[in-house]
PDB file of C-alpha atoms in Angstrom:
ATOM      1  CA  MET A   1      -4.219  56.960   3.437  1.00 40.00           C
ATOM      2  CA  PRO A   2      -5.438  60.031   5.375  1.00 39.00           C
ATOM      3  CA  GLU A   3      -7.472  59.561   8.543  1.00 41.00           C
ATOM      4  CA  PRO A   4     -11.113  60.728   8.509  1.00 39.00           C
ATOM      5  CA  ARG A   5     -11.093  64.500   8.650  1.00 39.00           C
ATOM      6  CA  THR A   6     -13.488  66.999  10.125  1.00 35.00           C
ATOM      7  CA  PRO A   7     -15.406  69.044   7.541  1.00 37.00           C
ATOM      8  CA  GLU A   8     -14.449  72.716   7.444  1.00 40.00           C
ATOM      9  CA  PRO A   9     -17.504  74.746   6.356  1.00 38.00           C
ATOM     10  CA  ARG A  10     -16.833  78.014   4.582  1.00 43.00           C
ATOM     11  CA  PRO A  11     -19.992  80.105   5.006  1.00 42.00           C
ATOM     12  CA  GLY A  12     -20.758  82.878   2.604  1.00 45.00           C
ATOM     13  CA  PRO A  13     -21.582  86.407   3.770  1.00 43.00           C
ATOM     14  CA  ALA A  14     -25.329  85.758   3.578  1.00 47.00           C
ATOM     15  CA  ASP A  15     -24.995  82.819   5.985  1.00 64.00           C
ATOM     16  CA  GLU A  16     -23.147  84.573   8.804  1.00 63.00           C
ATOM     17  CA  GLY A  17     -25.154  84.263  12.011  1.00 80.00           C
ATOM     18  CA  THR A  18     -27.776  81.993  10.425  1.00 92.00           C
ATOM     19  CA  ILE A  19     -28.863  78.943  12.432  1.00 96.00           C
ATOM     20  CA  THR A  20     -29.806  75.845  10.427  1.00 97.00           C
ATOM     21  CA  LEU A  21     -31.793  72.780  11.445  1.00 98.00           C
ATOM     22  CA  SER A  22     -30.065  69.978   9.537  1.00 97.00           C
ATOM     23  CA  VAL A  23     -31.913  66.666   9.152  1.00 98.00           C
ATOM     24  CA  ASP A  24     -30.366  63.524   7.671  1.00 96.00           C
ATOM     25  CA  CYS A  25     -33.005  60.936   6.757  1.00 96.00           C
ATOM     26  CA  GLY A  26     -31.645  57.434   6.299  1.00 92.00           C
ATOM     27  CA  GLY A  27     -33.025  53.966   5.858  1.00 91.00           C
ATOM     28  CA  SER A  28     -32.468  53.010   9.493  1.00 91.00           C
ATOM     29  CA  GLY A  29     -32.291  56.316  11.347  1.00 94.00           C
ATOM     30  CA  ILE A  30     -33.185  60.001  11.187  1.00 97.00           C
ATOM     31  CA  LYS A  31     -30.613  62.382  12.674  1.00 96.00           C
ATOM     32  CA  ALA A  32     -30.859  66.098  13.270  1.00 97.00           C
ATOM     33  CA  ALA A  33     -28.799  68.934  14.696  1.00 97.00           C
ATOM     34  CA  VAL A  34     -28.944  72.709  14.921  1.00 97.00           C
ATOM     35  CA  LEU A  35     -25.777  74.375  13.627  1.00 95.00           C
ATOM     36  CA  ASP A  36     -24.435  77.831  13.013  1.00 93.00           C
ATOM     37  CA  ALA A  37     -22.728  78.873   9.792  1.00 85.00           C
ATOM     38  CA  ALA A  38     -19.372  77.629  11.089  1.00 83.00           C
ATOM     39  CA  GLY A  39     -20.820  74.123  11.495  1.00 86.00           C
ATOM     40  CA  THR A  40     -20.858  74.262  15.300  1.00 88.00           C
ATOM     41  CA  ALA A  41     -23.752  72.353  16.871  1.00 89.00           C
ATOM     42  CA  HIS A  42     -25.821  74.336  19.373  1.00 90.00           C
ATOM     43  CA  ALA A  43     -27.083  71.178  21.117  1.00 91.00           C
ATOM     44  CA  GLU A  44     -26.409  67.471  21.117  1.00 93.00           C
ATOM     45  CA  PRO A  45     -27.586  65.898  17.840  1.00 95.00           C
ATOM     46  CA  VAL A  46     -30.747  63.817  18.036  1.00 96.00           C
ATOM     47  CA  ARG A  47     -31.213  60.416  16.397  1.00 96.00           C
ATOM     48  CA  VAL A  48     -34.392  58.351  16.213  1.00 97.00           C
ATOM     49  CA  PRO A  49     -34.999  55.067  14.392  1.00 97.00           C
ATOM     50  CA  THR A  50     -36.679  55.535  11.032  1.00 97.00           C
ATOM     51  CA  PRO A  51     -40.325  54.623  11.663  1.00 97.00           C
ATOM     52  CA  TYR A  52     -42.061  52.229   9.285  1.00 97.00           C
ATOM     53  CA  PRO A  53     -44.383  52.355   7.506  1.00 97.00           C
ATOM     54  CA  LEU A  54     -43.380  55.909   6.581  1.00 98.00           C
ATOM     55  CA  PRO A  55     -45.811  57.880   4.409  1.00 98.00           C
ATOM     56  CA  PRO A  56     -44.783  61.481   3.689  1.00 98.00           C
ATOM     57  CA  SER A  57     -47.007  62.895   6.436  1.00 98.00           C
ATOM     58  CA  ARG A  58     -45.321  60.722   9.051  1.00 98.00           C
ATOM     59  CA  LEU A  59     -41.864  61.842   7.932  1.00 98.00           C
ATOM     60  CA  VAL A  60     -42.891  65.491   8.200  1.00 98.00           C
ATOM     61  CA  ASP A  61     -44.382  64.806  11.646  1.00 98.00           C
ATOM     62  CA  THR A  62     -41.167  63.071  12.737  1.00 98.00           C
ATOM     63  CA  ILE A  63     -39.035  66.007  11.592  1.00 98.00           C
ATOM     64  CA  ALA A  64     -41.329  68.426  13.444  1.00 98.00           C
ATOM     65  CA  GLU A  65     -41.158  66.323  16.622  1.00 97.00           C
ATOM     66  CA  ILE A  66     -37.352  66.278  16.479  1.00 97.00           C
ATOM     67  CA  ALA A  67     -37.220  70.010  15.793  1.00 97.00           C
ATOM     68  CA  ALA A  68     -39.307  70.659  18.908  1.00 97.00           C
ATOM     69  CA  THR A  69     -36.561  69.094  21.049  1.00 96.00           C
ATOM     70  CA  LEU A  70     -33.788  71.271  19.594  1.00 97.00           C
ATOM     71  CA  PRO A  71     -33.019  75.013  19.830  1.00 96.00           C
ATOM     72  CA  PRO A  72     -34.850  77.283  17.367  1.00 96.00           C
ATOM     73  CA  ALA A  73     -33.483  77.597  13.846  1.00 97.00           C
ATOM     74  CA  GLN A  74     -33.952  80.080  11.020  1.00 97.00           C
ATOM     75  CA  ARG A  75     -34.031  77.554   8.179  1.00 97.00           C
ATOM     76  CA  VAL A  76     -34.100  73.794   7.650  1.00 98.00           C
ATOM     77  CA  THR A  77     -32.183  71.436   5.375  1.00 98.00           C
ATOM     78  CA  VAL A  78     -33.337  67.865   4.806  1.00 98.00           C
ATOM     79  CA  GLY A  79     -31.340  65.131   3.096  1.00 97.00           C
ATOM     80  CA  LEU A  80     -33.494  62.345   1.652  1.00 96.00           C
ATOM     81  CA  PRO A  81     -32.441  59.103  -0.043  1.00 95.00           C
ATOM     82  CA  GLY A  82     -33.402  58.797  -3.688  1.00 94.00           C
ATOM     83  CA  MET A  83     -33.993  61.054  -6.653  1.00 96.00           C
ATOM     84  CA  ILE A  84     -34.980  64.539  -5.479  1.00 96.00           C
ATOM     85  CA  ARG A  85     -35.516  67.401  -7.928  1.00 95.00           C
ATOM     86  CA  ARG A  86     -36.158  70.924  -6.648  1.00 94.00           C
ATOM     87  CA  GLY A  87     -37.337  69.474  -3.341  1.00 96.00           C
ATOM     88  CA  VAL A  88     -39.781  67.072  -5.014  1.00 97.00           C
ATOM     89  CA  VAL A  89     -39.448  63.287  -4.748  1.00 97.00           C
ATOM     90  CA  VAL A  90     -39.099  61.515  -8.072  1.00 97.00           C
ATOM     91  CA  HIS A  91     -38.251  58.212  -6.401  1.00 95.00           C
ATOM     92  CA  THR A  92     -37.187  57.127  -2.932  1.00 95.00           C
ATOM     93  CA  PRO A  93     -35.973  53.557  -2.343  1.00 93.00           C
ATOM     94  CA  HIS A  94     -36.734  52.848   1.334  1.00 94.00           C
ATOM     95  CA  TYR A  95     -39.841  54.742   2.363  1.00 97.00           C
ATOM     96  CA  ILE A  96     -42.065  53.035  -0.197  1.00 97.00           C
ATOM     97  CA  ARG A  97     -41.534  49.764   1.729  1.00 97.00           C
ATOM     98  CA  PRO A  98     -43.825  49.324   4.781  1.00 97.00           C
ATOM     99  CA  ARG A  99     -41.274  47.236   6.691  1.00 95.00           C
ATOM    100  CA  GLY A 100     -38.159  49.131   5.650  1.00 92.00           C
ATOM    101  CA  PRO A 101     -35.222  48.556   3.274  1.00 91.00           C
ATOM    102  CA  ARG A 102     -35.093  45.337   1.231  1.00 88.00           C
ATOM    103  CA  THR A 103     -38.739  44.466   1.971  1.00 93.00           C
ATOM    104  CA  PRO A 104     -41.598  44.413  -0.575  1.00 96.00           C
ATOM    105  CA  VAL A 105     -42.798  47.707  -2.055  1.00 96.00           C
ATOM    106  CA  SER A 106     -46.265  49.053  -1.247  1.00 97.00           C
ATOM    107  CA  ALA A 107     -48.032  50.477  -4.294  1.00 97.00           C
ATOM    108  CA  GLU A 108     -49.955  52.834  -2.006  1.00 97.00           C
ATOM    109  CA  LEU A 109     -46.783  54.210  -0.442  1.00 98.00           C
ATOM    110  CA  ALA A 110     -45.100  54.472  -3.838  1.00 97.00           C
ATOM    111  CA  ASP A 111     -48.006  56.589  -5.070  1.00 97.00           C
ATOM    112  CA  ALA A 112     -47.924  58.732  -1.928  1.00 98.00           C
ATOM    113  CA  TRP A 113     -44.222  59.518  -2.310  1.00 98.00           C
ATOM    114  CA  ARG A 114     -44.186  60.038  -6.066  1.00 97.00           C
ATOM    115  CA  SER A 115     -44.103  63.790  -6.862  1.00 97.00           C
ATOM    116  CA  MET A 116     -44.318  64.644  -3.157  1.00 98.00           C
ATOM    117  CA  ASP A 117     -43.071  68.195  -2.564  1.00 98.00           C
ATOM    118  CA  VAL A 118     -41.228  67.521   0.681  1.00 98.00           C
ATOM    119  CA  GLN A 119     -39.552  70.907   0.581  1.00 98.00           C
ATOM    120  CA  ALA A 120     -42.883  72.718   0.615  1.00 98.00           C
ATOM    121  CA  ALA A 121     -44.389  70.384   3.220  1.00 98.00           C
ATOM    122  CA  VAL A 122     -41.484  70.692   5.662  1.00 98.00           C
ATOM    123  CA  GLY A 123     -41.248  74.463   5.179  1.00 97.00           C
ATOM    124  CA  GLU A 124     -44.965  74.909   5.803  1.00 98.00           C
ATOM    125  CA  ARG A 125     -44.998  72.648   8.860  1.00 97.00           C
ATOM    126  CA  LEU A 126     -41.989  74.297  10.528  1.00 98.00           C
ATOM    127  CA  GLY A 127     -42.664  77.807   9.260  1.00 97.00           C
ATOM    128  CA  LEU A 128     -39.092  78.069   7.969  1.00 97.00           C
ATOM    129  CA  PRO A 129     -37.349  78.377   4.607  1.00 97.00           C
ATOM    130  CA  ALA A 130     -36.615  74.790   3.595  1.00 98.00           C
ATOM    131  CA  LEU A 131     -34.115  73.077   1.334  1.00 98.00           C
ATOM    132  CA  VAL A 132     -34.482  69.385   0.458  1.00 98.00           C
ATOM    133  CA  LEU A 133     -31.761  67.537  -1.440  1.00 97.00           C
ATOM    134  CA  ASN A 134     -30.565  63.980  -1.910  1.00 97.00           C
ATOM    135  CA  ASP A 135     -28.837  62.887   1.304  1.00 95.00           C
ATOM    136  CA  ALA A 136     -25.472  62.259  -0.393  1.00 96.00           C
ATOM    137  CA  GLU A 137     -25.617  65.771  -1.870  1.00 97.00           C
ATOM    138  CA  VAL A 138     -26.063  67.268   1.597  1.00 96.00           C
ATOM    139  CA  HIS A 139     -23.233  65.062   2.862  1.00 95.00           C
ATOM    140  CA  GLY A 140     -21.042  66.332   0.044  1.00 96.00           C
ATOM    141  CA  ALA A 141     -21.814  69.947   0.855  1.00 95.00           C
ATOM    142  CA  GLY A 142     -20.167  69.340   4.199  1.00 94.00           C
ATOM    143  CA  VAL A 143     -16.833  68.139   2.822  1.00 94.00           C
ATOM    144  CA  ILE A 144     -16.059  69.400  -0.675  1.00 95.00           C
ATOM    145  CA  ALA A 145     -13.211  71.828  -1.305  1.00 93.00           C
ATOM    146  CA  ALA A 146     -15.143  73.422  -4.216  1.00 93.00           C
ATOM    147  CA  SER A 147     -12.168  72.833  -6.524  1.00 93.00           C
ATOM    148  CA  GLY A 148     -12.056  70.491  -9.501  1.00 96.00           C
ATOM    149  CA  LEU A 149     -14.243  67.416  -9.926  1.00 98.00           C
ATOM    150  CA  GLU A 150     -15.266  65.947  -6.589  1.00 98.00           C
ATOM    151  CA  LEU A 151     -17.258  62.729  -6.198  1.00 98.00           C
ATOM    152  CA  VAL A 152     -18.952  61.815  -2.919  1.00 97.00           C
ATOM    153  CA  LEU A 153     -19.952  58.225  -2.134  1.00 97.00           C
ATOM    154  CA  THR A 154     -21.900  57.421   1.014  1.00 96.00           C
ATOM    155  CA  LEU A 155     -21.843  53.888   2.385  1.00 96.00           C
ATOM    156  CA  GLY A 156     -24.875  52.992   4.466  1.00 92.00           C
ATOM    157  CA  THR A 157     -28.075  51.061   3.869  1.00 91.00           C
ATOM    158  CA  GLY A 158     -27.124  51.328   0.200  1.00 92.00           C
ATOM    159  CA  LEU A 159     -24.736  53.460  -1.835  1.00 95.00           C
ATOM    160  CA  GLY A 160     -25.357  57.169  -2.238  1.00 95.00           C
ATOM    161  CA  SER A 161     -23.564  59.538  -4.583  1.00 96.00           C
ATOM    162  CA  ALA A 162     -23.140  63.196  -5.447  1.00 97.00           C
ATOM    163  CA  LEU A 163     -20.929  64.928  -7.999  1.00 97.00           C
ATOM    164  CA  PHE A 164     -19.585  68.490  -7.793  1.00 97.00           C
ATOM    165  CA  LEU A 165     -17.607  70.500 -10.334  1.00 97.00           C
ATOM    166  CA  GLY A 166     -15.932  73.608  -8.963  1.00 96.00           C
ATOM    167  CA  GLY A 167     -18.330  73.485  -6.030  1.00 95.00           C
ATOM    168  CA  THR A 168     -21.415  73.379  -8.261  1.00 96.00           C
ATOM    169  CA  LEU A 169     -23.725  70.408  -7.745  1.00 96.00           C
ATOM    170  CA  SER A 170     -24.242  68.305 -10.868  1.00 95.00           C
ATOM    171  CA  PRO A 171     -27.639  66.760 -11.721  1.00 93.00           C
ATOM    172  CA  HIS A 172     -28.245  63.744  -9.516  1.00 93.00           C
ATOM    173  CA  LEU A 173     -27.874  60.252 -10.977  1.00 92.00           C
ATOM    174  CA  GLU A 174     -29.156  57.134  -9.208  1.00 91.00           C
ATOM    175  CA  TRP A 175     -26.448  55.004 -10.812  1.00 88.00           C
ATOM    176  CA  SER A 176     -26.248  52.975  -7.586  1.00 91.00           C
ATOM    177  CA  HIS A 177     -29.284  51.165  -8.973  1.00 91.00           C
ATOM    178  CA  ALA A 178     -27.320  50.098 -12.062  1.00 93.00           C
ATOM    179  CA  PRO A 179     -25.935  46.546 -12.164  1.00 94.00           C
ATOM    180  CA  VAL A 180     -22.375  46.088 -10.969  1.00 93.00           C
ATOM    181  CA  ARG A 181     -22.670  42.446 -12.041  1.00 91.00           C
ATOM    182  CA  PRO A 182     -25.590  40.328 -13.318  1.00 93.00           C
ATOM    183  CA  ARG A 183     -28.672  40.727 -11.113  1.00 92.00           C
ATOM    184  CA  THR A 184     -26.761  42.761  -8.503  1.00 95.00           C
ATOM    185  CA  THR A 185     -26.829  46.557  -8.215  1.00 95.00           C
ATOM    186  CA  TYR A 186     -24.190  48.735  -6.576  1.00 96.00           C
ATOM    187  CA  ASP A 187     -26.662  49.249  -3.726  1.00 93.00           C
ATOM    188  CA  GLU A 188     -26.889  45.528  -3.160  1.00 94.00           C
ATOM    189  CA  TYR A 189     -23.176  44.924  -3.716  1.00 97.00           C
ATOM    190  CA  VAL A 190     -21.859  47.216  -0.965  1.00 97.00           C
ATOM    191  CA  GLY A 191     -24.984  47.940   1.103  1.00 94.00           C
ATOM    192  CA  GLU A 192     -25.352  47.191   4.802  1.00 94.00           C
ATOM    193  CA  PRO A 193     -26.893  43.712   4.395  1.00 94.00           C
ATOM    194  CA  GLU A 194     -23.833  42.521   2.449  1.00 96.00           C
ATOM    195  CA  ARG A 195     -21.446  44.071   4.960  1.00 97.00           C
ATOM    196  CA  ARG A 196     -23.137  42.120   7.720  1.00 96.00           C
ATOM    197  CA  ARG A 197     -23.139  38.921   5.688  1.00 97.00           C
ATOM    198  CA  LEU A 198     -19.539  39.137   4.487  1.00 97.00           C
ATOM    199  CA  GLY A 199     -17.823  40.835   7.414  1.00 98.00           C
ATOM    200  CA  ASN A 200     -15.781  44.011   7.143  1.00 98.00           C
ATOM    201  CA  ALA A 201     -12.727  42.469   5.462  1.00 98.00           C
ATOM    202  CA  LEU A 202     -14.485  40.949   2.444  1.00 98.00           C
ATOM    203  CA  TRP A 203     -16.908  43.856   2.231  1.00 98.00           C
ATOM    204  CA  SER A 204     -13.983  46.318   2.192  1.00 98.00           C
ATOM    205  CA  ARG A 205     -12.555  44.487  -0.813  1.00 97.00           C
ATOM    206  CA  ARG A 206     -15.841  45.124  -2.592  1.00 98.00           C
ATOM    207  CA  VAL A 207     -15.625  48.819  -1.760  1.00 98.00           C
ATOM    208  CA  LEU A 208     -12.115  48.854  -3.200  1.00 97.00           C
ATOM    209  CA  ARG A 209     -13.354  47.180  -6.411  1.00 97.00           C
ATOM    210  CA  VAL A 210     -16.127  49.766  -6.737  1.00 97.00           C
ATOM    211  CA  VAL A 211     -13.679  52.645  -6.325  1.00 97.00           C
ATOM    212  CA  GLU A 212     -11.225  51.212  -8.829  1.00 96.00           C
ATOM    213  CA  GLY A 213     -14.038  50.479 -11.279  1.00 95.00           C
ATOM    214  CA  LEU A 214     -15.388  54.032 -11.092  1.00 96.00           C
ATOM    215  CA  ARG A 215     -12.031  55.784 -11.291  1.00 96.00           C
ATOM    216  CA  PRO A 216     -11.746  55.598 -15.130  1.00 96.00           C
ATOM    217  CA  VAL A 217     -15.418  56.629 -15.419  1.00 95.00           C
ATOM    218  CA  PHE A 218     -15.228  59.872 -13.416  1.00 96.00           C
ATOM    219  CA  TRP A 219     -11.538  60.828 -13.413  1.00 97.00           C
ATOM    220  CA  TRP A 220     -12.178  62.740 -10.203  1.00 98.00           C
ATOM    221  CA  ASP A 221      -9.751  65.122  -8.571  1.00 98.00           C
ATOM    222  CA  ARG A 222     -10.950  63.935  -5.176  1.00 97.00           C
ATOM    223  CA  LEU A 223     -13.247  61.152  -4.014  1.00 98.00           C
ATOM    224  CA  TYR A 224     -14.830  61.352  -0.579  1.00 98.00           C
ATOM    225  CA  LEU A 225     -16.087  58.206   1.145  1.00 97.00           C
ATOM    226  CA  GLY A 226     -18.656  58.967   3.835  1.00 95.00           C
ATOM    227  CA  GLY A 227     -21.760  57.543   5.418  1.00 93.00           C
ATOM    228  CA  GLY A 228     -22.116  55.421   8.516  1.00 91.00           C
ATOM    229  CA  ASN A 229     -20.168  52.476   7.099  1.00 95.00           C
ATOM    230  CA  ALA A 230     -17.125  54.386   5.840  1.00 95.00           C
ATOM    231  CA  ARG A 231     -15.532  53.817   9.244  1.00 94.00           C
ATOM    232  CA  GLN A 232     -15.878  50.039   8.716  1.00 97.00           C
ATOM    233  CA  ILE A 233     -13.416  49.981   5.798  1.00 97.00           C
ATOM    234  CA  THR A 234     -10.382  47.993   6.886  1.00 97.00           C
ATOM    235  CA  ARG A 235      -6.916  49.498   7.147  1.00 95.00           C
ATOM    236  CA  GLY A 236      -5.639  47.229   4.372  1.00 95.00           C
ATOM    237  CA  ALA A 237      -8.309  48.502   1.960  1.00 96.00           C
ATOM    238  CA  LEU A 238      -7.743  52.121   3.034  1.00 94.00           C
ATOM    239  CA  ASP A 239      -4.044  51.857   2.259  1.00 94.00           C
ATOM    240  CA  ARG A 240      -4.845  50.732  -1.296  1.00 96.00           C
ATOM    241  CA  LEU A 241      -7.439  53.384  -2.131  1.00 94.00           C
ATOM    242  CA  GLY A 242      -4.970  56.085  -3.179  1.00 90.00           C
ATOM    243  CA  ASP A 243      -4.117  59.623  -2.139  1.00 93.00           C
ATOM    244  CA  ASP A 244      -7.035  61.048  -4.116  1.00 96.00           C
ATOM    245  CA  VAL A 245      -9.530  59.236  -1.844  1.00 97.00           C
ATOM    246  CA  VAL A 246     -10.471  60.709   1.546  1.00 95.00           C
ATOM    247  CA  VAL A 247     -12.619  59.072   4.220  1.00 96.00           C
ATOM    248  CA  VAL A 248     -14.811  61.632   5.992  1.00 94.00           C
ATOM    249  CA  PRO A 249     -16.889  61.328   9.181  1.00 89.00           C
ATOM    250  CA  ASN A 250     -20.623  60.744   9.067  1.00 86.00           C
ATOM    251  CA  SER A 251     -21.120  64.058  10.894  1.00 89.00           C
ATOM    252  CA  ALA A 252     -20.647  65.672   7.467  1.00 90.00           C
ATOM    253  CA  ALA A 253     -24.263  64.737   6.738  1.00 90.00           C
ATOM    254  CA  LEU A 254     -25.380  67.275   9.359  1.00 93.00           C
ATOM    255  CA  VAL A 255     -22.657  69.881   8.822  1.00 94.00           C
ATOM    256  CA  GLY A 256     -23.595  69.828   5.140  1.00 95.00           C
ATOM    257  CA  GLY A 257     -27.047  71.083   6.037  1.00 95.00           C
ATOM    258  CA  ALA A 258     -25.552  74.441   6.999  1.00 94.00           C
ATOM    259  CA  ARG A 259     -23.309  74.603   3.922  1.00 93.00           C
ATOM    260  CA  ALA A 260     -25.863  73.413   1.365  1.00 95.00           C
ATOM    261  CA  TRP A 261     -27.508  76.830   1.238  1.00 94.00           C
ATOM    262  CA  SER A 262     -24.252  78.295  -0.102  1.00 91.00           C
ATOM    263  CA  LEU A 263     -23.976  75.868  -3.023  1.00 90.00           C
ATOM    264  CA  PRO A 264     -24.192  77.638  -6.391  1.00 85.00           C
ATOM    265  CA  ARG A 265     -27.718  77.326  -7.726  1.00 67.00           C
TER     266      ARG A 265
END
């Protein structure tokens, strides 16, 4: 099983010399970095805990506050959890909960996030061209080879996913909310709360079961496992995943912000 590898961005001609503010919004933390087209950070990345409750205006304020601590950029990419279409939130799983992931939903927050044009709001606040995608899609932009069918799974608070064919991003599916067994979704089956409850060894077996269960569904050419918990997969589970599965570092979530602008539209 290959060791985690460093993403190798391949900027297009239009991206040469462009500096991108890349923001990765998770359930427990918000990370940001300023990178050039080669994926080189121009300052130390910044991470702050995700503040709750988190209405859209507070997220935009948080991104602006982080941006003020980093070197200037010429554009901004934001990765958000949930179903995002053309920069607009259809559904987001964590930010509609006043006390964070796995806590009760607030109807007021759910209404505030539904149909929220985060792309327009962030672009207007920062005065920069903005691109907002699902966070796993941004992560995938940082690692894909743009050849064949490539599936990206991110292991963190829940389970994120993105699918690429020949480097083109497929329509997003929130299949992590589907049941993997009665009354248990994929999110719940391999999310962070279960990793903490089970320990890495038993949790890694679950990750292996998920991979083997999805293999005959997607028939991928390459599967990338990323996210903050990918590094918690045990060596025994890694050795059984197969040569078509690659574990990638969580830094791909930020590097992908620079590459996402080059994805075929």
